[in-house]
């Protein structure tokens, strides 16, 4: 069993991690759009559909970024920014939000995991996850235990 440090996500950290998750899932779409845009830019004769493609390829990522920024800065997301702490066992995770709210999730309820450079995500559903910034572990041994006993077991099931 390990216990993480108490931590809070900032709005900037939250925005960063949801954008990185989006890019990890949809990088191919943005790459394809930009590839087509570059191909159109080097085309000799451009028509109105080419102009639309160029404008769309520039505006679409900006609109998505703006929507994610609005979501991350929404007042309705206060729970994401509350102080949290996790107690991790081999069969369950108990997480505490603030001083009053405590919940338990059994390991078999996690459906997938995702690792980013500085974050572990354990998904309970397609859109809900527990996040573990790597900075919250008390020691490198705790992080290794978490990775081996929890993260990799969920990933390999």
Short mmCIF file of C-alpha atoms in Angstrom, two decimals:
data_model
loop_
_atom_site.label_atom_id
_atom_site.label_comp_id
_atom_site.label_asym_id
_atom_site.label_seq_id
_atom_site.Cartn_x
_atom_site.Cartn_y
_atom_site.Cartn_z
CA UNK A 1 0.00 0.00 0.00
CA UNK A 2 1.20 3.49 -0.79
CA UNK A 3 -0.20 6.90 -0.04
CA UNK A 4 0.43 9.84 -2.34
CA UNK A 5 1.20 13.37 -1.30
CA UNK A 6 -1.74 15.77 -1.21
CA UNK A 7 -1.92 17.59 -4.50
CA UNK A 8 -3.98 20.00 -6.57
CA UNK A 9 -4.05 20.37 -10.31
CA UNK A 10 -3.87 23.88 -11.67
CA UNK A 11 -6.04 24.92 -14.58
CA UNK A 12 -2.91 25.12 -16.73
CA UNK A 13 -1.88 21.55 -15.81
CA UNK A 14 -5.38 20.27 -16.46
CA UNK A 15 -5.56 21.99 -19.86
CA UNK A 16 -2.15 20.60 -20.73
CA UNK A 17 -3.08 17.05 -19.89
CA UNK A 18 -6.44 17.04 -21.71
CA UNK A 19 -4.80 18.49 -24.83
CA UNK A 20 -2.02 15.89 -24.68
CA UNK A 21 -4.62 13.12 -24.37
CA UNK A 22 -6.45 14.54 -27.40
CA UNK A 23 -3.23 14.69 -29.42
CA UNK A 24 -2.26 11.17 -28.39
CA UNK A 25 -5.63 9.91 -29.69
CA UNK A 26 -6.10 12.17 -32.72
CA UNK A 27 -2.60 13.13 -33.90
CA UNK A 28 -3.23 11.37 -37.20
CA UNK A 29 -6.20 13.63 -38.01
CA UNK A 30 -4.21 16.84 -37.48
CA UNK A 31 -1.21 15.42 -39.36
CA UNK A 32 -3.44 14.45 -42.29
CA UNK A 33 -5.09 17.88 -42.38
CA UNK A 34 -1.75 19.68 -42.33
CA UNK A 35 -0.31 17.32 -44.96
CA UNK A 36 -3.23 18.14 -47.28
CA UNK A 37 -2.82 21.86 -46.56
CA UNK A 38 0.88 21.77 -47.43
CA UNK A 39 0.09 19.85 -50.62
CA UNK A 40 -2.51 22.47 -51.58
CA UNK A 41 -0.12 25.32 -50.82
CA UNK A 42 2.36 23.97 -53.37
CA UNK A 43 -0.33 23.46 -56.00
CA UNK A 44 -0.14 25.84 -58.97
CA UNK A 45 -3.80 26.61 -59.48
CA UNK A 46 -5.91 26.99 -56.35
CA UNK A 47 -9.69 27.19 -56.34
CA UNK A 48 -12.21 28.02 -53.61
CA UNK A 49 -12.22 24.49 -52.18
CA UNK A 50 -8.44 24.73 -51.72
CA UNK A 51 -8.85 28.01 -49.86
CA UNK A 52 -11.54 26.43 -47.68
CA UNK A 53 -9.24 23.50 -46.87
CA UNK A 54 -6.41 25.85 -45.86
CA UNK A 55 -8.67 27.99 -43.67
CA UNK A 56 -10.33 24.94 -42.12
CA UNK A 57 -6.96 23.30 -41.36
CA UNK A 58 -5.86 26.42 -39.52
CA UNK A 59 -9.13 27.23 -37.73
CA UNK A 60 -10.21 23.73 -36.67
CA UNK A 61 -7.28 23.10 -34.27
CA UNK A 62 -7.68 26.63 -32.88
CA UNK A 63 -11.40 26.08 -32.25
CA UNK A 64 -10.68 22.75 -30.53
CA UNK A 65 -8.00 24.41 -28.41
CA UNK A 66 -10.41 27.20 -27.45
CA UNK A 67 -13.13 24.67 -26.49
CA UNK A 68 -10.69 22.76 -24.28
CA UNK A 69 -9.50 26.03 -22.72
CA UNK A 70 -13.12 26.98 -21.91
CA UNK A 71 -13.75 23.54 -20.44
CA UNK A 72 -10.60 23.65 -18.29
CA UNK A 73 -11.48 27.11 -17.01
CA UNK A 74 -15.15 26.40 -16.39
CA UNK A 75 -16.47 27.02 -12.89
CA UNK A 76 -18.31 23.70 -13.13
CA UNK A 77 -15.01 21.80 -12.92
CA UNK A 78 -14.08 22.78 -9.36
CA UNK A 79 -13.71 19.13 -8.33
CA UNK A 80 -10.74 18.73 -10.68
CA UNK A 81 -8.88 21.47 -8.85
CA UNK A 82 -9.67 20.46 -5.27
CA UNK A 83 -6.92 19.07 -3.08
CA UNK A 84 -6.67 15.28 -3.52
CA UNK A 85 -4.86 12.35 -2.04
CA UNK A 86 -4.83 8.69 -3.07
CA UNK A 87 -4.29 5.54 -1.04
CA UNK A 88 -3.36 2.76 -3.42
CA UNK A 89 -3.75 -0.91 -2.54
CA UNK A 90 -3.28 -3.90 -4.84
CA UNK A 91 -7.06 -4.42 -5.02
CA UNK A 92 -8.51 -0.89 -4.68
CA UNK A 93 -7.80 2.83 -4.69
CA UNK A 94 -9.23 5.16 -2.09
CA UNK A 95 -9.17 8.78 -3.12
CA UNK A 96 -9.97 11.73 -0.94
CA UNK A 97 -11.12 15.06 -2.34
CA UNK A 98 -10.80 17.93 0.08
CA UNK A 99 -11.51 17.09 3.70
CA UNK A 100 -14.95 15.52 3.37
CA UNK A 101 -15.30 13.41 0.24
CA UNK A 102 -13.81 9.92 0.04
CA UNK A 103 -14.44 7.23 -2.57
CA UNK A 104 -13.18 3.74 -3.25
CA UNK A 105 -12.72 2.13 -6.65
CA UNK A 106 -11.92 -1.57 -7.01
CA UNK A 107 -9.09 -2.38 -9.42
CA UNK A 108 -11.35 -4.53 -11.61
CA UNK A 109 -13.41 -1.41 -12.42
CA UNK A 110 -10.57 0.23 -14.34
CA UNK A 111 -10.90 -0.39 -18.05
CA UNK A 112 -7.68 1.10 -19.44
CA UNK A 113 -4.64 3.15 -18.56
CA UNK A 114 -2.62 5.84 -20.26
CA UNK A 115 0.80 7.19 -19.38
CA UNK A 116 1.98 10.63 -20.32
CA UNK A 117 5.41 12.09 -19.64
CA UNK A 118 4.44 13.35 -16.17
CA UNK A 119 1.10 11.68 -15.49
CA UNK A 120 -0.64 8.33 -15.09
CA UNK A 121 -4.32 8.08 -16.04
CA UNK A 122 -6.50 5.20 -14.88
CA UNK A 123 -9.83 5.11 -16.74
CA UNK A 124 -13.05 3.98 -15.07
CA UNK A 125 -15.08 4.78 -18.20
CA UNK A 126 -14.39 6.27 -21.60
CA UNK A 127 -14.50 9.81 -20.21
CA UNK A 128 -13.72 9.42 -16.49
CA UNK A 129 -10.33 8.75 -15.02
CA UNK A 130 -8.20 9.09 -11.93
CA UNK A 131 -5.04 11.03 -12.55
CA UNK A 132 -1.74 10.54 -10.77
CA UNK A 133 0.84 13.22 -11.52
CA UNK A 134 4.25 11.59 -11.13
CA UNK A 135 5.25 14.35 -8.70
CA UNK A 136 2.79 13.10 -6.05
CA UNK A 137 4.59 9.90 -5.18
CA UNK A 138 6.59 10.06 -1.94
CA UNK A 139 9.58 8.29 -3.49
CA UNK A 140 10.78 6.61 -6.66
CA UNK A 141 10.12 3.25 -4.98
CA UNK A 142 6.46 4.22 -4.46
CA UNK A 143 6.14 5.17 -8.11
CA UNK A 144 7.77 1.90 -9.21
CA UNK A 145 5.42 -0.07 -6.93
CA UNK A 146 2.42 1.79 -8.39
CA UNK A 147 3.64 1.21 -11.93
CA UNK A 148 4.25 -2.52 -11.41
CA UNK A 149 1.40 -3.47 -9.06
CA UNK A 150 -1.37 -1.25 -10.43
CA UNK A 151 -0.66 0.43 -13.76
CA UNK A 152 0.86 -2.52 -15.63
CA UNK A 153 -1.65 -5.02 -14.22
CA UNK A 154 -4.56 -2.91 -15.48
CA UNK A 155 -2.81 -2.36 -18.80
CA UNK A 156 -2.20 -6.09 -19.30
CA UNK A 157 -5.64 -7.38 -18.33
#
